[in-house]
PDB file of C-alpha atoms in Angstrom:
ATOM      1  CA  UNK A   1      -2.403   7.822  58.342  1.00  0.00           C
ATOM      2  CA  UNK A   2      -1.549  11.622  59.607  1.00  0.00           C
ATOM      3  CA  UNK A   3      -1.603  13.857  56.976  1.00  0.00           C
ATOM      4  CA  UNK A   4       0.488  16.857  57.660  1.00  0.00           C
ATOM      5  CA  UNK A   5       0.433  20.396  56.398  1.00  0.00           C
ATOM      6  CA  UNK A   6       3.771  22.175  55.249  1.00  0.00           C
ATOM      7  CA  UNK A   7       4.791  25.473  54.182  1.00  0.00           C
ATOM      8  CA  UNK A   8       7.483  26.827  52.303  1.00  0.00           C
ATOM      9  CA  UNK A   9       8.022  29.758  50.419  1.00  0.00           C
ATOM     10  CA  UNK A  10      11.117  31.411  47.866  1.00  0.00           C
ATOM     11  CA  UNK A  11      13.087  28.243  47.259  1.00  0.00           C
ATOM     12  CA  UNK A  12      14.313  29.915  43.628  1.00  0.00           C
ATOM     13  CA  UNK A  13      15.008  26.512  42.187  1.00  0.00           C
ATOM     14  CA  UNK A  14      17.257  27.442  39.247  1.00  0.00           C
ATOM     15  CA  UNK A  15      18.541  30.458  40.249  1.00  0.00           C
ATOM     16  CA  UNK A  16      22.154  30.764  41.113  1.00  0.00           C
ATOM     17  CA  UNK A  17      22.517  34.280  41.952  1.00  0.00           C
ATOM     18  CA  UNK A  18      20.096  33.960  45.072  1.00  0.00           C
ATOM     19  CA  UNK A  19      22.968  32.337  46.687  1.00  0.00           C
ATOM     20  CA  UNK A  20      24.330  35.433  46.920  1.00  0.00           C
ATOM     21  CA  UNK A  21      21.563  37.724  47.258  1.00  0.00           C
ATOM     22  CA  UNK A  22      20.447  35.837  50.410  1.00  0.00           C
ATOM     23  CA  UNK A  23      23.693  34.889  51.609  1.00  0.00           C
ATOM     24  CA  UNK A  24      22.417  31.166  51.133  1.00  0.00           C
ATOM     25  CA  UNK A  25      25.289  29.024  52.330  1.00  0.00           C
ATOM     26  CA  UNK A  26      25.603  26.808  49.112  1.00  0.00           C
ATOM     27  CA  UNK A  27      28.880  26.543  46.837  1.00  0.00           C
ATOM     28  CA  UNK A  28      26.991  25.705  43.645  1.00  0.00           C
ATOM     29  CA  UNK A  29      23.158  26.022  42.365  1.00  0.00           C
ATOM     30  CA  UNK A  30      23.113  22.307  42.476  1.00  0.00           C
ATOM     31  CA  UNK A  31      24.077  22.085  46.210  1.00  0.00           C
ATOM     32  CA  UNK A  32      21.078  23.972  46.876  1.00  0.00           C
ATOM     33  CA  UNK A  33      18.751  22.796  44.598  1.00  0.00           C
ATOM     34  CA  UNK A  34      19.269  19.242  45.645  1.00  0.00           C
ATOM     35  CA  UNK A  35      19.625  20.034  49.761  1.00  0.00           C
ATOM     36  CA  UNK A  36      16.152  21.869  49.006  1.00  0.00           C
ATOM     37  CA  UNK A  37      14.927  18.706  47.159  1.00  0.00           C
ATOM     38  CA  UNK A  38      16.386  16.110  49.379  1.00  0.00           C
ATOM     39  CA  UNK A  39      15.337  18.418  52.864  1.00  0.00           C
ATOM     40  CA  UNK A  40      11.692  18.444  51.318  1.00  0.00           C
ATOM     41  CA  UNK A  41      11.673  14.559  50.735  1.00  0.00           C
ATOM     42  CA  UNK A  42      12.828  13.770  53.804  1.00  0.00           C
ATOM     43  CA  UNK A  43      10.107  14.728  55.436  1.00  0.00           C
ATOM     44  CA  UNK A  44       6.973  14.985  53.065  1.00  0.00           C
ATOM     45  CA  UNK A  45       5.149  11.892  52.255  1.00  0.00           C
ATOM     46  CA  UNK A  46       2.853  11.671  49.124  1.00  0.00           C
ATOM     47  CA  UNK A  47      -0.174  12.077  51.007  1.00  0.00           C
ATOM     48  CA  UNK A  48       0.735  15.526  52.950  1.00  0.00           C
ATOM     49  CA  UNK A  49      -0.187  18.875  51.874  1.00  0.00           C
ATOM     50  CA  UNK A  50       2.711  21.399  50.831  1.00  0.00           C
ATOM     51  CA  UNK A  51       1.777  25.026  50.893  1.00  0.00           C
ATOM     52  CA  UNK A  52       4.367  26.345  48.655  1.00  0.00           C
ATOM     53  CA  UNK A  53       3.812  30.156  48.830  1.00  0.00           C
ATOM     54  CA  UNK A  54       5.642  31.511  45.618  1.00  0.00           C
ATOM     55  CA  UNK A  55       9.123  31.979  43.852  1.00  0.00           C
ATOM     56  CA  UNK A  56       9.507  28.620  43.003  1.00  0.00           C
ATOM     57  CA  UNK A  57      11.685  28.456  40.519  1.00  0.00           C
ATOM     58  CA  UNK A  58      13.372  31.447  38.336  1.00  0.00           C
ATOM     59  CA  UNK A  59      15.975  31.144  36.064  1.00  0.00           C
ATOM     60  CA  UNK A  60      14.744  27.606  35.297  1.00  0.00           C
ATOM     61  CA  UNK A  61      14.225  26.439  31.847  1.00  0.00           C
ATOM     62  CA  UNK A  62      12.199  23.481  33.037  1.00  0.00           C
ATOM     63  CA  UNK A  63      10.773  23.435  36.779  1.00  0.00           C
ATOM     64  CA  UNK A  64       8.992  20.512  36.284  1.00  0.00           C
ATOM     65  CA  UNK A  65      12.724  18.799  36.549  1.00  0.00           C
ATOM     66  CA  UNK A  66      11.797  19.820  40.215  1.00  0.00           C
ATOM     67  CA  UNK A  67       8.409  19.622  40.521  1.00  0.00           C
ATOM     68  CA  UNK A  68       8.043  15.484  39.640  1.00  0.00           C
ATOM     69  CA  UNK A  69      11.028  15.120  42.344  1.00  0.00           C
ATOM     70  CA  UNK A  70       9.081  16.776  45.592  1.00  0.00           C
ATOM     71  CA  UNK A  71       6.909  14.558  47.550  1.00  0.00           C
ATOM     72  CA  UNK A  72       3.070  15.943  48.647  1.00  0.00           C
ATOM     73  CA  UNK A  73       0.484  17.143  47.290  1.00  0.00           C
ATOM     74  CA  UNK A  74       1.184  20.522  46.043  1.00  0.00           C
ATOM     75  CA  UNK A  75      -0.700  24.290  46.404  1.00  0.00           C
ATOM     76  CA  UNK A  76       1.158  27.359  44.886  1.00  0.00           C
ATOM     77  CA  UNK A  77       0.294  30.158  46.029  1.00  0.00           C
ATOM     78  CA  UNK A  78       1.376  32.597  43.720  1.00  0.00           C
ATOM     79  CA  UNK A  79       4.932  34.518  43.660  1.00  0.00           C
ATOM     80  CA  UNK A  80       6.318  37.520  41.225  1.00  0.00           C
ATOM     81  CA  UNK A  81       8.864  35.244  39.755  1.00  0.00           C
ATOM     82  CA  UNK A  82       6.222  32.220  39.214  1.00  0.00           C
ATOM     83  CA  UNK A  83       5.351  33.730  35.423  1.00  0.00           C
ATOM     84  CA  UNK A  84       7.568  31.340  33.784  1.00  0.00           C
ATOM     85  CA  UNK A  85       5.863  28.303  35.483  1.00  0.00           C
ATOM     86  CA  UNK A  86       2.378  29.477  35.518  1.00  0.00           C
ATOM     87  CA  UNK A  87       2.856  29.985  31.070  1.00  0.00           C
ATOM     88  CA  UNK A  88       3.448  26.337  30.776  1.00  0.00           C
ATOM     89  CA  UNK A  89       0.423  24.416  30.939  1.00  0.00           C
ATOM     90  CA  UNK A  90       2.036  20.589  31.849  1.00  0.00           C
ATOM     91  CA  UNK A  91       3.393  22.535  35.241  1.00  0.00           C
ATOM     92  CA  UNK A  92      -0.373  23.000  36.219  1.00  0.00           C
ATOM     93  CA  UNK A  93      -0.922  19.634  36.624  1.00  0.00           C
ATOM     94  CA  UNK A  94       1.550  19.371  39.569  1.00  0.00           C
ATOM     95  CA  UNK A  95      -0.565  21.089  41.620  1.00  0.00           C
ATOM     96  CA  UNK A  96      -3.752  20.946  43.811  1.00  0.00           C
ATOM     97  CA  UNK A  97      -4.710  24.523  42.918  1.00  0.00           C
ATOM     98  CA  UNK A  98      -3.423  27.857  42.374  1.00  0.00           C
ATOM     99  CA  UNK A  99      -4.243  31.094  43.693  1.00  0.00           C
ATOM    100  CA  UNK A 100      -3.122  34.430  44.777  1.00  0.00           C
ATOM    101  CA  UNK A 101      -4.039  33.774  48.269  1.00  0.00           C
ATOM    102  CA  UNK A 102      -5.133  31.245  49.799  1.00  0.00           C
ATOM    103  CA  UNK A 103      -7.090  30.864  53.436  1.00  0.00           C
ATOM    104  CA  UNK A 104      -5.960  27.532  54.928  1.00  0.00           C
ATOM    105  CA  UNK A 105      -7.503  25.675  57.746  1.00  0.00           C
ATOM    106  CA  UNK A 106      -4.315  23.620  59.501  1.00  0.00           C
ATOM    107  CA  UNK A 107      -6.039  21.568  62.316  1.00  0.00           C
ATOM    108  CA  UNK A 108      -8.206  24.165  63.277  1.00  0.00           C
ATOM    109  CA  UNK A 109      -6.182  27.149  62.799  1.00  0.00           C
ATOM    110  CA  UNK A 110      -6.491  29.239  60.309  1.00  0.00           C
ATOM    111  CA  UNK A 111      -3.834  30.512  58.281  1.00  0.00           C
ATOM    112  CA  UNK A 112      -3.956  33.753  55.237  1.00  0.00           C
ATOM    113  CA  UNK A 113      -1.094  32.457  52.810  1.00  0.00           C
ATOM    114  CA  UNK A 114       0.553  34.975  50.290  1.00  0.00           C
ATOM    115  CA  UNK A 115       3.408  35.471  48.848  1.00  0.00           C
ATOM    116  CA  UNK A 116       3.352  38.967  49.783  1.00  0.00           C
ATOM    117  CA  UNK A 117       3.478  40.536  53.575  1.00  0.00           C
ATOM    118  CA  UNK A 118       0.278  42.259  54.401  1.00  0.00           C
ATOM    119  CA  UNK A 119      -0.102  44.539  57.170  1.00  0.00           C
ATOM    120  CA  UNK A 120      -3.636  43.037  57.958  1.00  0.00           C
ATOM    121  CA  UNK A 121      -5.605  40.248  56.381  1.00  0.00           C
ATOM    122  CA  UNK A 122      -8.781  38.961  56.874  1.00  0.00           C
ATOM    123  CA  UNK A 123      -9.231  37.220  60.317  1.00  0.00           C
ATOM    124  CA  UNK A 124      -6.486  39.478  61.699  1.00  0.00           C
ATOM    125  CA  UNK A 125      -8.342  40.589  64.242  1.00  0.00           C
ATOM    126  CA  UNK A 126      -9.567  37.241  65.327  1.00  0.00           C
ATOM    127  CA  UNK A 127      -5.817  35.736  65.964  1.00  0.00           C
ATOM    128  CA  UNK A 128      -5.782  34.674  62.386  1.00  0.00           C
ATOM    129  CA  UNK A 129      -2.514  33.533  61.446  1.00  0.00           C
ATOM    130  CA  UNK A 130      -0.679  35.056  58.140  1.00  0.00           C
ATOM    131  CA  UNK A 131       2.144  33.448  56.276  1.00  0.00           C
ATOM    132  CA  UNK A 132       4.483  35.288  53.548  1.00  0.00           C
ATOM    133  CA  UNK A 133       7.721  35.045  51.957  1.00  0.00           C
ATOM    134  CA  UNK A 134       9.004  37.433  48.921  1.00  0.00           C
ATOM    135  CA  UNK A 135      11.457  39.705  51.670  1.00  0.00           C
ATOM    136  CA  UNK A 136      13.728  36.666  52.212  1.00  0.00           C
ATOM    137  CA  UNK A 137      16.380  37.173  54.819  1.00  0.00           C
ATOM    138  CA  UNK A 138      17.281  40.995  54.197  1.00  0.00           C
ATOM    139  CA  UNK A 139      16.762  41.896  57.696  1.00  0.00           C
ATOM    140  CA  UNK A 140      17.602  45.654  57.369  1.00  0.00           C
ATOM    141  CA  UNK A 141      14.711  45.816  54.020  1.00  0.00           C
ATOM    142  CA  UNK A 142      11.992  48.413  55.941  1.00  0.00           C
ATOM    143  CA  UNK A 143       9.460  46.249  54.800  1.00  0.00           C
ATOM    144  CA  UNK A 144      10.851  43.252  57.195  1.00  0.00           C
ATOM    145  CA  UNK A 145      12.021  45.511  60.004  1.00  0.00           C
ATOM    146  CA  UNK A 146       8.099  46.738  59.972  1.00  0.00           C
ATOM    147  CA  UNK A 147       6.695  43.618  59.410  1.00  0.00           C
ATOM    148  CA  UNK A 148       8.196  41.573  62.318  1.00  0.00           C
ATOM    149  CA  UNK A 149       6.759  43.697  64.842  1.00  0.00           C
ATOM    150  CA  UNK A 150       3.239  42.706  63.344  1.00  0.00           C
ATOM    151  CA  UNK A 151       1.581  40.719  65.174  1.00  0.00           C
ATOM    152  CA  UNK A 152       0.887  36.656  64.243  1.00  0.00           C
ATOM    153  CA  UNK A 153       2.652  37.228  60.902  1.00  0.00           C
ATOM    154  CA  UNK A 154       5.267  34.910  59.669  1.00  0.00           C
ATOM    155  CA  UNK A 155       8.021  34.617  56.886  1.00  0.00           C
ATOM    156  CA  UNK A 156       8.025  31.327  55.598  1.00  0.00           C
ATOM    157  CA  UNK A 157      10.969  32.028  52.865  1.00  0.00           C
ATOM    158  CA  UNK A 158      13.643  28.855  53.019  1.00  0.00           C
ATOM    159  CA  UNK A 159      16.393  31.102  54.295  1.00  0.00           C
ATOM    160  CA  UNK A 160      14.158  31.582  57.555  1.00  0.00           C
ATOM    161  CA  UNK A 161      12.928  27.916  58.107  1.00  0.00           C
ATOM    162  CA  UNK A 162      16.014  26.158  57.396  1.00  0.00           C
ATOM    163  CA  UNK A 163      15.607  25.206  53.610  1.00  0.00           C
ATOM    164  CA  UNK A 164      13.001  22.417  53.972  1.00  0.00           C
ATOM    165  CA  UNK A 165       9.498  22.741  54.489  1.00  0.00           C
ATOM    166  CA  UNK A 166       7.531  23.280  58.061  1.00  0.00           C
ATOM    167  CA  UNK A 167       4.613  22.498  59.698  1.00  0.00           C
ATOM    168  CA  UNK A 168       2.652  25.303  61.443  1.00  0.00           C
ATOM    169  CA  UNK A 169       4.164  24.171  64.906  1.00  0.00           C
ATOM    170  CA  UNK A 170       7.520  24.429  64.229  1.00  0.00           C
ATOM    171  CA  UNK A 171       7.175  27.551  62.510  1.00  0.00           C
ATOM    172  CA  UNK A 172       5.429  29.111  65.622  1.00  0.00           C
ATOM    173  CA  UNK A 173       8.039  27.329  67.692  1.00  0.00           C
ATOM    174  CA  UNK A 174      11.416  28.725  65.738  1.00  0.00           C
ATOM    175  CA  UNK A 175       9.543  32.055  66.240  1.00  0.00           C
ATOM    176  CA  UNK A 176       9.098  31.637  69.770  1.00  0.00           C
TER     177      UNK A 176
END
């Protein structure tokens, strides 16, 4: 069996006014939720590992209504709107681990995850990779402008990778 890595980061289950704040092309909260939901099933199995790098759900008054629908085996890597989740102690068990960041090794590459964009990280200078969400798809925000020019750094946020989780190739490849 191949086990796969994914990443994904800022799906905001719950959270209808991110529809409009990134322009996500969804006519209800429950279009996107379940297009998020049923994009993630589609192509997680049980056994695959899904780097979820914050902002999972805000607004929600229950995400484990999502969590117990997504396939894989889960890794948050914390998110500024994650506090909600993180307070309630039956969400932990949905997940592998938690952490702030979180070095990944994806076939032999190695990967920083944060939910943040960092300007270096550690590895940087040895072609480590670094994954972040947080600045959506607000292409005139500074922080993105400056951060796409950075080398081997990558937003992961669902309204760059097409609202369903990626592996590491076709992240590099949608970038390329």
């Amino acid at each position: 069996m191949n086990i796969l890595n994914y990443y994904i980061a800022d799906m905001h289950f719950g959270h209808d006014n991110i529809r409009r704040l990134s322009n996500r092309p969804f006519k209800t909260i429950e279009e996107m939720d379940r297009t998020i939901i049923d994009n993630w099933n589609s192509r997680v199995s049980d056994n695959d590992d899904v780097y979820i790098l914050g902002d999972f759900s805000y607004k929600s008054e229950d995400p484990i209504l999502y969590l117990k629908q997504l396939n894989g085996r889960k890794h948050l890597i914390i998110g500024n709107h994650d506090s909600k989740l993180l307070k309630n102690p039956s969400c932990k068990k949905y997940f592998v681990d938690i952490s702030d960041i979180k070095m990944v090794n994806d076939n032999g590459t190695q990967i920083v995850c944060c939910h943040y964009p960092m300007v270096e990280w550690n590895g940087y200078y040895r072609n480590v990779i670094h994954f972040y969400g947080h600045i959506h798809n607000n292409f005139k925000n500074e922080t993105n402008q400056y951060i796409s020019k950075v080398k081997n750094a990558y937003n992961v946020g669902v309204d760059i990778i097409g609202f369903m989780p990626r592996t590491l190739g076709e992240i590099l490849e949608n970038i390329n």
